[in-house]
Coordinates of C-alpha atoms in Angstrom, one line a residue:
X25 CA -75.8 -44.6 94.8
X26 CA -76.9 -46.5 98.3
X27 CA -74.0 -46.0 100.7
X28 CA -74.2 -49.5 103.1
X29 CA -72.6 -48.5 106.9
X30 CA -71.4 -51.6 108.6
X31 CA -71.6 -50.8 111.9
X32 CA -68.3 -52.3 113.9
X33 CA -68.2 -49.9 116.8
X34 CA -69.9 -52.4 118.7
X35 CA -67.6 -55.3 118.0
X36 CA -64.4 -52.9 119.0
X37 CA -65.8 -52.3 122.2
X38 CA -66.5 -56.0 123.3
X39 CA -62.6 -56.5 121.9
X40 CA -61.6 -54.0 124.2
X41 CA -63.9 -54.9 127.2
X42 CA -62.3 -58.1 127.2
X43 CA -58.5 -56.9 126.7
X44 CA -59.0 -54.3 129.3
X45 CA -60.7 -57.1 131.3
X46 CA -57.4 -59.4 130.6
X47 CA -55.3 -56.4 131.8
X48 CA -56.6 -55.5 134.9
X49 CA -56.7 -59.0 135.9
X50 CA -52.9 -60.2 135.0
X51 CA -51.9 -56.6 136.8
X52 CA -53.9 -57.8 139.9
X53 CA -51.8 -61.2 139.9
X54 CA -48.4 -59.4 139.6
X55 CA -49.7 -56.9 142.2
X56 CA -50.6 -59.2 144.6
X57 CA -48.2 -61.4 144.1
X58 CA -45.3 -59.3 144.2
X59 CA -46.2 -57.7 147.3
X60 CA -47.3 -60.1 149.3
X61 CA -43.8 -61.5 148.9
X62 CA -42.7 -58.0 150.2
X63 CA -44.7 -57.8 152.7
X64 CA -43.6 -61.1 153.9
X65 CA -40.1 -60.7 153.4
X66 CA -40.9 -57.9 155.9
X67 CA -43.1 -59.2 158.6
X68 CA -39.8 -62.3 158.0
X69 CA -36.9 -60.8 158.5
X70 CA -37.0 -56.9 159.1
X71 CA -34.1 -55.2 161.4
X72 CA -37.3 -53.2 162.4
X73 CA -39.4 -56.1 163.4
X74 CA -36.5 -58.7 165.1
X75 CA -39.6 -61.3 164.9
X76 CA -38.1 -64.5 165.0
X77 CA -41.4 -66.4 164.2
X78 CA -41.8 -67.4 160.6
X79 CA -44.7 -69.9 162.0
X80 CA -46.3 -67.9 163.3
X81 CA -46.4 -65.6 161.1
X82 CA -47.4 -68.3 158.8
X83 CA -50.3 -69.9 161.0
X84 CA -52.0 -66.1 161.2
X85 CA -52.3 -65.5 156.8
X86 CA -53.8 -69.2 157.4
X87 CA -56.2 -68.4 160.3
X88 CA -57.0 -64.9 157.9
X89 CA -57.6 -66.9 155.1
X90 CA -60.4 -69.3 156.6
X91 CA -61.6 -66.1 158.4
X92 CA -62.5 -64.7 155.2
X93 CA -63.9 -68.0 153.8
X94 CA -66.8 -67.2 156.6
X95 CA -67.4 -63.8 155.7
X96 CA -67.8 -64.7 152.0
X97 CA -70.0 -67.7 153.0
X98 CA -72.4 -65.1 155.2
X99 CA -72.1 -62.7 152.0
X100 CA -73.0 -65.3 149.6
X101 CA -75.9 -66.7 151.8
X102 CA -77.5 -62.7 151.8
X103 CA -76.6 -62.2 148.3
X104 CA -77.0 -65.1 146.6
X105 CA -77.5 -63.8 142.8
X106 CA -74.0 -61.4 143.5
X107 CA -71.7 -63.8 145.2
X108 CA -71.4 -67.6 145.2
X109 CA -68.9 -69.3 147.5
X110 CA -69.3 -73.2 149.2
X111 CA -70.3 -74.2 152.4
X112 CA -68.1 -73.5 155.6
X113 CA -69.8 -76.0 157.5
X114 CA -67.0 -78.7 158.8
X115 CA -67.7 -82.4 157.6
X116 CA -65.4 -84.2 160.3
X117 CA -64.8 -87.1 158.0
X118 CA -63.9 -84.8 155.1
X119 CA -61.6 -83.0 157.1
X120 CA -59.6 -86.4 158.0
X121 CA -59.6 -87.2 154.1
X122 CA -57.9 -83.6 153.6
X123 CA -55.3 -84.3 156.5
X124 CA -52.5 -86.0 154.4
X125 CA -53.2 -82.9 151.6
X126 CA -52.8 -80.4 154.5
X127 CA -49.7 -81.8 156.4
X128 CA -48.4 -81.3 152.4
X129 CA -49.8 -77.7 152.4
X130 CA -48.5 -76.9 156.2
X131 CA -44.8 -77.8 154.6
X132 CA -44.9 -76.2 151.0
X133 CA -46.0 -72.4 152.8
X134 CA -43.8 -73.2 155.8
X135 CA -40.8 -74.1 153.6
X136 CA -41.7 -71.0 151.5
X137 CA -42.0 -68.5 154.3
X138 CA -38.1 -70.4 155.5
X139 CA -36.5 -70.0 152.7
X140 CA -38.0 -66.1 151.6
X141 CA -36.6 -65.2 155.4
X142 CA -33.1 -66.5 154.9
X143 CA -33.2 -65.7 151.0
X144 CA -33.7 -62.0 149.2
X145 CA -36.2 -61.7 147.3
X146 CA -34.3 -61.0 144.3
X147 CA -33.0 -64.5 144.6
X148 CA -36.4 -66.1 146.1
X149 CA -37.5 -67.3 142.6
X150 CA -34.3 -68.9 141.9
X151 CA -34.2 -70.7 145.0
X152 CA -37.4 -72.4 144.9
X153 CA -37.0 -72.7 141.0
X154 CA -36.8 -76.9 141.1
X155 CA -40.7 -77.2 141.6
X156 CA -40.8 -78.3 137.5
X157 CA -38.3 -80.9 138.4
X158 CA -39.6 -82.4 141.3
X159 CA -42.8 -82.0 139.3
X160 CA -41.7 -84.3 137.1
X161 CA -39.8 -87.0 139.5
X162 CA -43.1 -87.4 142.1
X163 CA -45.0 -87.8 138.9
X164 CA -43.3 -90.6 137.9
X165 CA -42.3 -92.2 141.0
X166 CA -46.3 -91.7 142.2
X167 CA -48.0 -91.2 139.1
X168 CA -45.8 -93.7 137.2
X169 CA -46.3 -90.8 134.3
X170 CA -43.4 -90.8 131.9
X171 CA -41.9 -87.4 130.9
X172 CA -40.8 -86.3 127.1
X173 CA -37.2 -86.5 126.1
X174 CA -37.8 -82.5 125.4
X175 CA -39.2 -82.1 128.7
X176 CA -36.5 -83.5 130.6
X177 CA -33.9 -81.4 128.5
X178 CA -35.7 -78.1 129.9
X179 CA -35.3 -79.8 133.2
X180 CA -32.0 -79.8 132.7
X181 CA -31.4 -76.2 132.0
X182 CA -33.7 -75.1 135.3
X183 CA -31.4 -77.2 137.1
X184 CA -27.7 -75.8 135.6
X185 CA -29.8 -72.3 136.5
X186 CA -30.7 -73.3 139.6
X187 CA -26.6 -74.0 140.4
X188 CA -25.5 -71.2 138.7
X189 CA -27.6 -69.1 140.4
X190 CA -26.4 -70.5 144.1
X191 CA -22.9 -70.0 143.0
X192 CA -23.3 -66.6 142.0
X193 CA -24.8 -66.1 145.3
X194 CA -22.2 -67.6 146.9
X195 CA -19.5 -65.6 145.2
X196 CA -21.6 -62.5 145.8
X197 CA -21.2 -63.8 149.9
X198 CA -25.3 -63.7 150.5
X199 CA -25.8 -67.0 150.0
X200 CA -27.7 -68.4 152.9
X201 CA -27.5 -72.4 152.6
X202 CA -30.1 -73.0 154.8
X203 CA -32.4 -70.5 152.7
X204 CA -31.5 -72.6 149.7
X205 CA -32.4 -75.8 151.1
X206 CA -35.4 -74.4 152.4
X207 CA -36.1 -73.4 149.0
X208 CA -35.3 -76.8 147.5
X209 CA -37.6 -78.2 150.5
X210 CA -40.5 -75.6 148.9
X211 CA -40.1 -77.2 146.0
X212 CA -40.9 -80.2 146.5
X213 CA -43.6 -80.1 148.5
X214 CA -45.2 -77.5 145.6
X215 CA -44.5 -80.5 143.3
X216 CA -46.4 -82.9 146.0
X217 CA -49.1 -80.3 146.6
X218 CA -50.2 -79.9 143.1
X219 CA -50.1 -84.3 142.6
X220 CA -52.1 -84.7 145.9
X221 CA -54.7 -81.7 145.2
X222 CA -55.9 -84.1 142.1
X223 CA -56.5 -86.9 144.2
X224 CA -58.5 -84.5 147.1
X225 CA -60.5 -82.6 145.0
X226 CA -62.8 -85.0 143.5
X227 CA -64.0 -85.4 147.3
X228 CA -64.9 -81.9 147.8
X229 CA -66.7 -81.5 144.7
X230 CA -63.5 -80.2 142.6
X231 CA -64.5 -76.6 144.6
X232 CA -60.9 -75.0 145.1
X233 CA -62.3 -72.7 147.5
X234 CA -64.2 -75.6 149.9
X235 CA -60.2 -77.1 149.9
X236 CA -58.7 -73.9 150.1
X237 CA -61.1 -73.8 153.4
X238 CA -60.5 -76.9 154.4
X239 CA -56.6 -77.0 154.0
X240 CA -56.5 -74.1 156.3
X241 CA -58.3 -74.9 158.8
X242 CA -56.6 -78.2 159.7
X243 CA -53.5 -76.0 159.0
X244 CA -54.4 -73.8 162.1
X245 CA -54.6 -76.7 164.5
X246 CA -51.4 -78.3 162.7
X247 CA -49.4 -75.1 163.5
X248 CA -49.9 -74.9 167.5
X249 CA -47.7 -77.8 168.3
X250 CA -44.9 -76.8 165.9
X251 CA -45.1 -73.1 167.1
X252 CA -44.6 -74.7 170.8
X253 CA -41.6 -77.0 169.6
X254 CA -39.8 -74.7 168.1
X255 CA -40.1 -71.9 170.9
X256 CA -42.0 -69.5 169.4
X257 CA -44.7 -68.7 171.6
X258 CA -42.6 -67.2 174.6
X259 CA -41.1 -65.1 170.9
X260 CA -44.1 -63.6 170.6
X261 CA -45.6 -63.1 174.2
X262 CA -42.1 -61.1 174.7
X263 CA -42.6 -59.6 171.3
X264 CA -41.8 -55.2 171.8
X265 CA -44.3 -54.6 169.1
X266 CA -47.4 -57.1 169.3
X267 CA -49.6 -54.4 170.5
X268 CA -48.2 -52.0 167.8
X269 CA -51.0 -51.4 165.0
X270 CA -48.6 -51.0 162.0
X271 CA -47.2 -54.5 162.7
X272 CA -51.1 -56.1 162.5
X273 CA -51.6 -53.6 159.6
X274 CA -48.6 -55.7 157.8
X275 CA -50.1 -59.2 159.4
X276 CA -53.3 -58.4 158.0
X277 CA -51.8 -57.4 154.5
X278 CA -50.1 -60.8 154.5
X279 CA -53.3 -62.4 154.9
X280 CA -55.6 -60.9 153.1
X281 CA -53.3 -60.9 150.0
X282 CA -52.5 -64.8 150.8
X283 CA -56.0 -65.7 150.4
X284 CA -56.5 -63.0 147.0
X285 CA -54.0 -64.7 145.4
X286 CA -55.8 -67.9 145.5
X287 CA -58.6 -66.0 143.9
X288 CA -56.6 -63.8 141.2
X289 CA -54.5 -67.2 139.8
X290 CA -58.3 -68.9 139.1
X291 CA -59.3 -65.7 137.6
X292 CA -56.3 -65.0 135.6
X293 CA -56.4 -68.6 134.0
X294 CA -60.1 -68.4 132.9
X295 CA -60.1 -65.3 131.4
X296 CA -56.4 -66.3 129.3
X297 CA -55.4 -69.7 129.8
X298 CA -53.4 -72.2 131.4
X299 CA -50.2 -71.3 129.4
X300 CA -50.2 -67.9 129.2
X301 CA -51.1 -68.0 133.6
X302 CA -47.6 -69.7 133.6
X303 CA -46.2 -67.0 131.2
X304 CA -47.2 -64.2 132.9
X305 CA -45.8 -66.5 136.3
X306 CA -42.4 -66.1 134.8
X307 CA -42.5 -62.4 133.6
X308 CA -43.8 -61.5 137.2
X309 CA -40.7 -63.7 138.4
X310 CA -38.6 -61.5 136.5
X311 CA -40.5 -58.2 136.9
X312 CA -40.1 -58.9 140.8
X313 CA -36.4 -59.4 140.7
X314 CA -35.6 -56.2 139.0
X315 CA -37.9 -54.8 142.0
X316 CA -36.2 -56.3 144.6
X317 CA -32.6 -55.4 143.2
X318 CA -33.6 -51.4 143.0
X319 CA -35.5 -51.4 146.0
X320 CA -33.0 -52.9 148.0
X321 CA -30.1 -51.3 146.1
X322 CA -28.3 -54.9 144.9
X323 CA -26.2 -54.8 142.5
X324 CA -25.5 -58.2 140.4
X325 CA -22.8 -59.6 138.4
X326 CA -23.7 -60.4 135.0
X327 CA -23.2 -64.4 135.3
X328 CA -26.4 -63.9 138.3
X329 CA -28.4 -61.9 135.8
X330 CA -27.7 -64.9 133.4
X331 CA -28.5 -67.6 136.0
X332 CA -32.1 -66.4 136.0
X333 CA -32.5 -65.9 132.3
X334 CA -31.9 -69.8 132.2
X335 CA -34.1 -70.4 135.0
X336 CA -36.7 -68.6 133.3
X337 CA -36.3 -70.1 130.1
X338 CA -36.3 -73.3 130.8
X339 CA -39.5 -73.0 132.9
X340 CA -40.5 -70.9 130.1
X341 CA -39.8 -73.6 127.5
X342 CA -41.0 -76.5 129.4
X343 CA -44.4 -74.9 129.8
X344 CA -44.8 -75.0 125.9
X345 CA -43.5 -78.6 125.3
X346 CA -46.3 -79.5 127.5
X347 CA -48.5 -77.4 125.7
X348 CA -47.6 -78.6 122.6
X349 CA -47.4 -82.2 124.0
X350 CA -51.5 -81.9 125.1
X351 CA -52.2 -80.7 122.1
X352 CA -50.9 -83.3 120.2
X353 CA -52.4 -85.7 122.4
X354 CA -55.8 -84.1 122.1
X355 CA -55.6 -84.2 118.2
X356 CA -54.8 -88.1 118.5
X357 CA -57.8 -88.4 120.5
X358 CA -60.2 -86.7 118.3
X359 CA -58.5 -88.7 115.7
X360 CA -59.2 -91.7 117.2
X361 CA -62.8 -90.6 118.1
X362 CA -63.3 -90.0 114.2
X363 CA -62.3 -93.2 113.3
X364 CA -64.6 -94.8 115.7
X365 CA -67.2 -92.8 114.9
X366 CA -66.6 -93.8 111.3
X367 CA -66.3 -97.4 111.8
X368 CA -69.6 -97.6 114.0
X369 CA -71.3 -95.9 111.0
X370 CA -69.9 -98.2 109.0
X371 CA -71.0 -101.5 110.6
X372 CA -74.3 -100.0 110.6
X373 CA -74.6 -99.7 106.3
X374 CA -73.3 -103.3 106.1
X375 CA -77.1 -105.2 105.2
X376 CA -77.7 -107.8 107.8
X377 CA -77.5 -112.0 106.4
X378 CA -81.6 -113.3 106.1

């Protein structure tokens, strides 16, 4: 009797390659993201620090970020089979095209910075929790882009967990109104961002990182005026600790992670997908709340716990209408295509009149 041996070892290892490959790259998002939110809450509004520059602080992680777009552009440029990355040379009249995007861009990470100073972090992902719904209002008041009955319900519960999160904060007595404006402020200008970036990127070749490059460079100019406005550069000159190495050791965290998670979010959606990058968005939301309470010792009433379970079902269950929504949409168009493709074939059989 022959004895056949399928061999399937092979096949197990690619499967786990790629899982272990899936793994290490949502655990880099969450670990990025969640501390860089730390560290900022840190370099924001530590009793250690007393730094009452949240521009500044913001214009450095930009001035880090287009630092590092050079190094990776020498890299690339002596490695060019290892490391690809776009051109850092400055096209004047690209740069003016970006300006409207980048006045956007200035307000969504200034607004975020605001509103994670005034706000904890436990409550930080409530409080800027309405980008979905001012996602949906710009795109129809821009876009003219109508929005599914089901779409607008989850809406609707992001919103009652948006309130019932600011009331629980209020009845906790940390509420910062300000903060939440802020947050409300970040919002929207993540909404605008993200409708903007669409009309941009065509001009710069769809490369994220040439926008990415380009968004903070005009940032760093954009920043110096509003640092002088708003008093901050006698803040820092007089600053106790601005020679102080563990203070730039935090700075340079800030920045460096600012810029990787840029990188990590475009990695994490090509190796899963777009749905399950917004997924894993909302369990790091939650994941990083349950941080923030431990490490900061908070305890919560049960209506605040339930606040955010509706603000992150809602997002939750708005990202999978629109999944199902495209999907349904993309079936009517292959359906369509069919049907073209049928009809074409059919004009073809029918014998032409002598």
């Amino acid at each position: 009797m022959t004895v056949t041996i399928y061999h399937r070892h092979p096949r197990m290892e690619s499967l786990f390659t790629k899982y272990s490959k899936i793994a290490v790259v949502v655990s880099a998002y969450w670990l990025i993201s969640i501390t860089m939110v730390f560290t900022n809450k840190y370099l924001l509004s530590s009793p250690e620090l007393k730094l009452n520059a949240p521009l500044f602080v913001t214009w450095y992680q930009c001035v880090v970020t287009a630092v590092l777009c050079v190094i990776i552009r020498f890299f690339s440029k002596m490695f060019p089979t290892m490391i690809s990355f776009p051109s850092t040379e400055i096209d004047f009249k690209l740069n003016r095209s970006v300006l409207p995007l980048s006045i956007i861009f200035v307000s969504m990470i200034t607004c975020n910075n605001l509103c994670l100073k005034f706000v904890g972090v436990a409550f930080y992902y409530v409080g800027r929790s309405l980008s979905t719904v001012f996602n949906v209002v710009f795109s129809y008041l821009i876009l003219k882009q109508a929005t599914s009955c089901k779409a607008l319900a989850c809406c609707g519960v992001i919103i009652a967990g948006f309130f019932l999160g600011v009331d629980q904060e209020g009845e906790a007595g940390s509420l910062s109104v300000i903060g939440v404006l802020f947050g409300v402020a970040a919002s929207a200008s993540v909404a605008l961002n993200s409708i903007f970036t669409k009309k941009v990127l065509p001009l710069l070749d769809n490369n994220v990182w040439r926008l990415t490059y380009y968004n903070n460079l005009n940032a760093i100019v954009l920043f110096l005026p509003l640092m002088l406005v708003f008093g901050e550069v006698p803040e820092v000159v007089n600053f106790p600790k601005l020679w102080d190495p563990t203070f730039w050791l935090y700075m340079n965290i800030g920045g460096i992670f600012g810029f990787a998670i840029g990188y990590v979010t475009g990695l994490q959606i090509q190796v899963t997908s777009p749905l399950t990058h917004n997924i894993s968005g909302t369990a790091k939301a939650c994941a990083q709340t349950i941080i923030a309470c431990i490490y900061y010792h908070d305890s919560k009433p049960l209506l605040w716990w339930t606040s955010n379970a509706v603000v992150l079902g809602g997002s939750g269950a708005y990202t999978e209408v629109k999944r199902s929504e495209m999907k349904q949409q993309h079936q009517v168009a292959l359906t369509q295509l069919a049907k073209n493709i049928e009809e074409a074939n059919d004009d073809e059989d029918v014998p032409m009149k002598s």
